[in-house]
Every structure is written in structure tokens, then in C-alpha cells.
Amino acid sequence: MAAEREIQLISEKFREFYAKGRIETPREMERREFGFIPFGAKAMFRHLSFSTPEDLRLYLVKNTPAHVYYSSAYYENPEAEMERKGWLGADLIFDIDADHIETPCKAEHDRWRCKGCGLEGRGETPESCPRCGGISFEEEKWICNRCLDAARHEAQKLLDILIGDFGFSPIDELEVSFTGHRGYHIHVSSPNIRELDQPARREIVDYILGTGIKAELHGFKPSLERLTTGEGGWRDRLIKALYDYLEEADLKALMEAGLSRATASKILEIKDRLLQILWDGRPSLALRLIRRRTLDKLVEAAVEREASAIDTVVTTDLHRLIRLPGTLHGKTGLIAQRVSVEILDDYDPLVEAVAFKGGMLKVYVERAPRFSIGGVLYGPYIGEEVELPMEAALYLLCKGAARLAG
Amino acid sequence: MIGVLEAKYPFLDRAVEMVGVLGLRVEELVGFGDVVDRGFERVSEAILRGVVSYRGENPEVEMLSFPVALMFVSLIGDPFLDRRYALAEGKRAYRLLREEAEEVIAEVAESFNWNIRLRRAILDGQLYSFELHFADYLRNASGFHEDKWKLVNRVMRNGYVLLTKAEAARLLECEVENLILQRVSRHRRIELPGELEKRVEMLKKLLEEHRGQIGGETLPERVDVEAFPPCIRRIFEAVLAGRKASHMERFALVSFLLNAGMSIEETAELFTSISDFDPEMTRYQVEHIAGLRGSRTKYKPPNCDTLRTHGICQNPDNLCRRVRNPITYYIIKARRGRRRRGKTS
């Protein structure tokens, strides 16, 4: 975390940002709970509410919090303690974070350090320290284009399902936003889903992840000559997923899916016939070639590849506080920015979400990998003083990777 | 004119309105012996057989006896009977609806404000008759545990789920059950004429005689680690070994241990003795789950469905397939263990 002098500068910049303009607010903002994390603090101030966008903006200008959150839920009394809030419903929220997606570049830009013995490593933080077995770590995570592209790809898969299967309108009911850090949020607001309880939301999560899918219930029965396709949904997606998976699978992949070496080799031998059968939609023929249990394992592996990597806890939480789009992310200085569904393909958060432009700043950088901000590449830096454009300097200051020079 | 539909589905608004128009008062009911008899019979069928029959010979009696039965159940004021009666009326509705024409099912569905449309489709040789908006579908089906009811195993497009006639009837059964449960749970006290009061007493007696048949399972006296389900066992061992457990995993473990009878002290001790958990914070959180703090709810362990969603259910065994909650697994497994140990020692 940045120290006193740095916090002062960052706060000043955040204040300028909020003083400048209008603030975006969620639907029915007066029914929402708001929460804030100040710079340098760990705990959240919550149970607050605002009735107009201007009230909220003035609060932000006055207090310049590092992080701004609002509730996905609508309450009778948003300011009351949890049990007395009076839950009226909640939007459906999906969180896609590059932290939960395997990307090869993490080994290049992420580091961890064991708090117990000081062992350091690169890439994803292990569950426990390989040297001392400790489970507390300091983590250093950086944003990069490849991680963000992977997250966006997952977001697009999710949108396909939400629009095609669930029938949500991309114009009225879906909102996508960049989180300001390593991922995307998708908000669904529709009277249809507002009052869904936790089990119902869990079913939606399972649908999106393909959890519990049974090939048999999508037509893979020994008695069925020809599959009915073209109805959309998982039925068609499953066949496509299986096809794509089988087409690419090699011995290693099949064994990772849980098949024995012998079965995996056999699948590879009959691969072309299987692909043809899938193409023709002939489940009875497929089940004559491979056993049901083998098919189930292939389906599981294929579906996992096809499903969208959402955070299951966020979506099933009826009282979640989520980052308010249009506000600044205290760890990056980037805007958590709304992106319309149509332009998501061409959206580049590391250019579009830059909040501070203009001027130069001299900073001392402890350590930073190569990073891109505002379309310019910087670094890597290690223990050096550099003069940087404001957006890059602020990004490093927010990350706590640099301090003001002099 | 009271028709067949009102007799079959007396919970429909139009039936309820008709009863209202007739404006029968409680004191006058005594004069309608057959209505009171049938009302009494509805409740006793629910207690004895778990399903209410349909008597179509006299539509008026069939329709009017429904509010009478509701009155009986609500006066007895026993949550167990509330649930049993609601379930039994739900089953009655299901059996009748299953046999109806599509239009009738759609009409009943619309009375529950379902967003439903007639749509004929043949898929894999199976005839589908309706499409239902997924929100209405989930409101009723998310409590079912068979694979075929999982949304991921349905055919859904543009927000609508294909349904067969029997499936639509089954989902309506849930609506009927919930509606009736809501109505009878509003327990109230009113003065009844002696004749009716006698019926209430008879039903109470009948209920007491049969309550015992639905026995509860009991927990073993001491916490039996051997009987833990695979999911809990895995987290338990991870925590013992000082490995990282997610928030959800810790919640599942703590709520399980507390429900299995472990004390708050022992549970908190488990976390603090082997790792760097803050003792005060840990105790606070354990007490919260035990219901001593915050919302004062004593949390049950998450159901298997939930654990599956969050990736915590990893190596289910045969017994897992029979249960919906880790605690049920534990009770059954512990009982088996006791029997086996009883035999060998």
C-alpha cells in the first residue's frame, strides 16, 4: 500500500475525477446499500444509502474512497443492519476474474512471497508454501492484455448463454463492466429474476458451468436413432463441445479426462468415425462404439472447456456488494467502466479505462514487470527513478509498486 | 354454476370467488353435513394416505369442502399437519392435471401468473406441449433433485423451457402445495359450533396416532470422524494439515461439525491450534455459525447441490447418491458403523 504522501496525491487525483463530472448510478439507487473502503484501510464502511446521484457524488468528492461498492440487492431499509434491511430482490451478478482463469503469462507478471519463511515464487500462489507449509502469502498481481483478453473471452461466452438461452435483452437487461482490475462484471436487471432465491440462482450457475449435465438427458440413449438438434441451449452446445474436444484431443488430454491409456488409445483410433457420428447426430451408433461411462467422462471434459469461468459464490450471494461502475479502482487508478455489449469485442480497458491523463510525474519504482497503459509499453523497472506520464505513474503508485521521488 | 373445474381445482380464484358469493358463515356450516363430512375426510386422507382423493359426483360438495378442510387444518395449528395437508392437496391436483387437456393446464398455470405458452414439439421421440419461462420453472423445480429437472439438462431457448404435460402438472403441484401451505399457516383462533369442534378434536387425535410413524433419525453420541462424508472429510483433513481452505469450505466444515454435535470450543480449537488463524476472530465466526451472534440463525451445512455448485463435492461415493445433505450421510453412515461394531465386539 502506498504511504502517506502517495495517498495524499492519489486522493487528490481521485477528488478531481469525481469533481469533474456526473456519476453513474444503479437502477433504484435509493433501495441499494452502499459501501466504501478508504485508502490505507482494510475494513469497509457499509450500510449507507443515497437518494440522488448528486448526493453520492458529493460524498465521493469529500471522502475520496479507494473502492466504491453497492448492493446487488434492493432493500426496504438499505441503512439498517443486515437482519432488518428487508430484502426485496436482487439483480443477478456474474464475476469473471483472470485470477480464476489459467493464463501462461501469470508466470511472467505475478509473484508471491511466503509470510512464514520468506520463500518467493512466480505465477499463481500455491495453496501452501512448498518449503515451510505456511498458508499466508504476500501477493503481487499485475494486469496484462493477455489476462484481460482471456477474461473477455469468458465474458463473451457468458453473454452468448445469457442472450441465446436465457433470452435476456442485451440492450435493456444486460450490463457489462470492466472491473478496473483483472476482469469483468455482468449485471442482469430484470423483474423476471429479481426475486429468485438461492437455489434458483444456483441452478443458473450450474447451467452456465454445465455442472451436472447428463448426456443421456440430451439424447445420448442407446435406443435413439437420431438426435433432435437445432433447439439451441446445451443440447446443441454439448454436441459442438464434444466435437471440438474430440477433434483436438490427444492421448494426454484424454487421460487427463480420466480415461485409461487403453481406452484413450481406442478413442483415438476410432476418432474419425466418432466425429462423423456426432456430426450426423446418431447417439445409438456412438454408444455402440464407446461405453456410457467413457462418454460421461468425455462430456465432462468437453463441457468444462466450453463453459464460462464465473465465480460461483458471487452469483449465488443474495446480498453481494459489488463495485459501482463508473468509479475508480483504488489499486490501479483505472475506471471500473461500463462497456456496451456490441463494442466489447473491440474494447481495450488499458486504453479506454485510463482516468488520469496529462502531466508527468517522477517516481521511484521498487519493482514492476513490463506493463501497458494508455497504449504505451513501460518497464520493466527495478529500483530506479523514472519520470512517467501521469497515467502510468498513478498506476504504479496505486499498485504500491512505486513512491514519489525525492 | 359450479362446474367440474371448480370442483377439481378449488384453489383457483374463480372457485374462491364462488365460495365468497355463497357467503356461508361458520355457524351455518352445520346444516351442510356432507360438506363438513367431506372437509373432514380431506384432512384425514392427508394424514392417513398422504394424498387427497377426488370425488366428482357432487361438484358443490367437492368445492365447498376445500375451505372447510383449510379451516380445520389452520385451527389445529400444527406445522407438521400444515405441510402434510398441503402436500396431499398438491398430489391430488397433480393426479387430476396430468390427465387434462393442454388448455386446462395452461389455464391453471396462468392463474398462478406463469409465463407459459402452448408449444408442440417432438424431441428424441418425446412429445412436449408447453414452453415455460425459466424463472417460473426454477421457482418450482429448483427444489427437485432428479437430474432431469436440472435446468442444464432441459432444452431452453430464449428464456423458455420445453415441458411435457406431466412435467407441467408436476410443477403446478408445487405451486398448489405452496399456496395451501401459506393459507393454512396463518393459524387463527375462532369459536366453532360444538359439532365442528368435535371434528377438530377427532382430527387432532388421528394426527397424534400417526405422527409417530414418521420417525426421525438420530445423531451418534460422540463425533465419529469415520462417518464423515467424503467432502467434509477432505476439508477436515486439509485444515488439520494446515492447508488452505476456501471460505465456503470452512463454512461447510464448521456448520457440519456443529450440527454433528461438536462444541463451539472444540470447533474453534481445531482451526486455531494448527495454523495462524486469529483465535478471537475464529471464535466469533464459529459462534456466528452456531447462531449465538448476528442473525441468531443456527446454520445447517449446505446441501449437496450447493457443495456441488461450488466444486466442494469431489469424490461422491454410493451413499452420497442417496442423500441431499452431508449430515444425513453422517447419520446413516454412523448408524451402519455402530451396527457393524456392535456385531464384531
Coordinates of N, CA and C in Angstrom, one line a residue, chain B residues 144-147 217 229-230 303-305 308 313 315-337 339-340:
Chain B
F144 N -36.3 -29.8 -6.7 CA -36.2 -31.2 -7.1 C -34.8 -31.7 -7.3
H145 N -34.6 -33.0 -7.0 CA -33.2 -33.5 -7.0 C -32.9 -34.4 -8.2
E146 N -33.9 -34.8 -8.9 CA -33.5 -35.7 -10.0 C -32.8 -34.9 -11.1
D147 N -31.9 -35.6 -11.8 CA -31.1 -35.0 -12.9 C -31.9 -34.3 -13.9
E217 N -34.3 -39.5 12.5 CA -33.0 -40.2 12.6 C -32.3 -39.5 13.7
P229 N -18.8 -37.6 5.5 CA -18.9 -37.8 4.1 C -17.6 -37.4 3.4
P230 N -17.3 -37.8 2.2 CA -16.0 -37.5 1.5 C -15.7 -36.1 1.5
N303 N -26.5 -27.9 1.5 CA -26.9 -29.1 0.8 C -25.9 -29.6 -0.2
C304 N -26.0 -30.9 -0.6 CA -25.1 -31.4 -1.5 C -25.1 -30.6 -2.9
D305 N -26.3 -30.2 -3.3 CA -26.4 -29.4 -4.5 C -25.4 -28.2 -4.5
R308 N -21.9 -29.1 -4.6 CA -21.5 -29.5 -6.0 C -21.3 -28.2 -6.8
C313 N -17.9 -30.8 -3.7 CA -18.2 -32.2 -3.8 C -17.3 -32.8 -4.8
N315 N -15.4 -36.4 -4.6 CA -15.4 -37.9 -4.9 C -16.6 -38.5 -4.2
P316 N -17.8 -38.2 -4.7 CA -19.0 -38.8 -4.0 C -19.0 -40.3 -4.1
D317 N -19.4 -41.0 -3.0 CA -19.5 -42.4 -3.0 C -21.0 -42.9 -3.2
N318 N -21.2 -44.2 -3.1 CA -22.6 -44.7 -3.3 C -23.6 -44.1 -2.4
L319 N -23.2 -43.9 -1.1 CA -24.2 -43.4 -0.1 C -24.5 -42.0 -0.5
C320 N -23.5 -41.2 -1.0 CA -23.8 -39.8 -1.4 C -25.0 -39.7 -2.3
R321 N -25.1 -40.6 -3.2 CA -26.2 -40.6 -4.2 C -27.5 -40.6 -3.6
R322 N -27.6 -41.1 -2.3 CA -28.9 -41.3 -1.7 C -29.3 -40.1 -0.8
V323 N -28.3 -39.2 -0.5 CA -28.6 -38.1 0.4 C -28.6 -36.8 -0.2
R324 N -29.1 -35.8 0.5 CA -29.1 -34.4 0.0 C -28.3 -33.5 0.8
N325 N -27.9 -34.0 2.0 CA -27.2 -33.1 2.9 C -26.1 -34.0 3.6
P326 N -24.9 -33.4 3.8 CA -23.8 -34.1 4.4 C -24.2 -34.7 5.8
I327 N -25.1 -34.0 6.5 CA -25.5 -34.5 7.9 C -26.3 -35.8 7.7
T328 N -27.1 -35.9 6.7 CA -27.9 -37.2 6.5 C -26.9 -38.3 6.3
Y329 N -26.0 -38.1 5.4 CA -24.9 -39.1 5.1 C -24.3 -39.5 6.4
Y330 N -23.9 -38.6 7.3 CA -23.3 -38.8 8.5 C -24.1 -39.7 9.4
I331 N -25.4 -39.4 9.5 CA -26.3 -40.1 10.4 C -26.4 -41.6 9.9
I332 N -26.6 -41.8 8.6 CA -26.7 -43.1 8.1 C -25.5 -43.9 8.3
K333 N -24.3 -43.3 7.9 CA -23.0 -44.0 8.0 C -22.7 -44.3 9.4
A334 N -23.0 -43.4 10.3 CA -22.6 -43.7 11.7 C -23.5 -44.8 12.3
R335 N -24.7 -44.9 11.8 CA -25.6 -46.0 12.3 C -25.1 -47.3 11.8
R336 N -24.7 -47.3 10.5 CA -24.1 -48.5 9.9 C -22.9 -49.0 10.7
G337 N -22.0 -48.0 11.0 CA -20.8 -48.2 11.8 C -21.1 -48.8 13.1
R339 N -23.7 -50.5 14.0 CA -24.2 -51.9 13.8 C -23.1 -52.8 13.6
R340 N -22.1 -52.4 12.8 CA -21.0 -53.3 12.5 C -20.2 -53.5 13.7

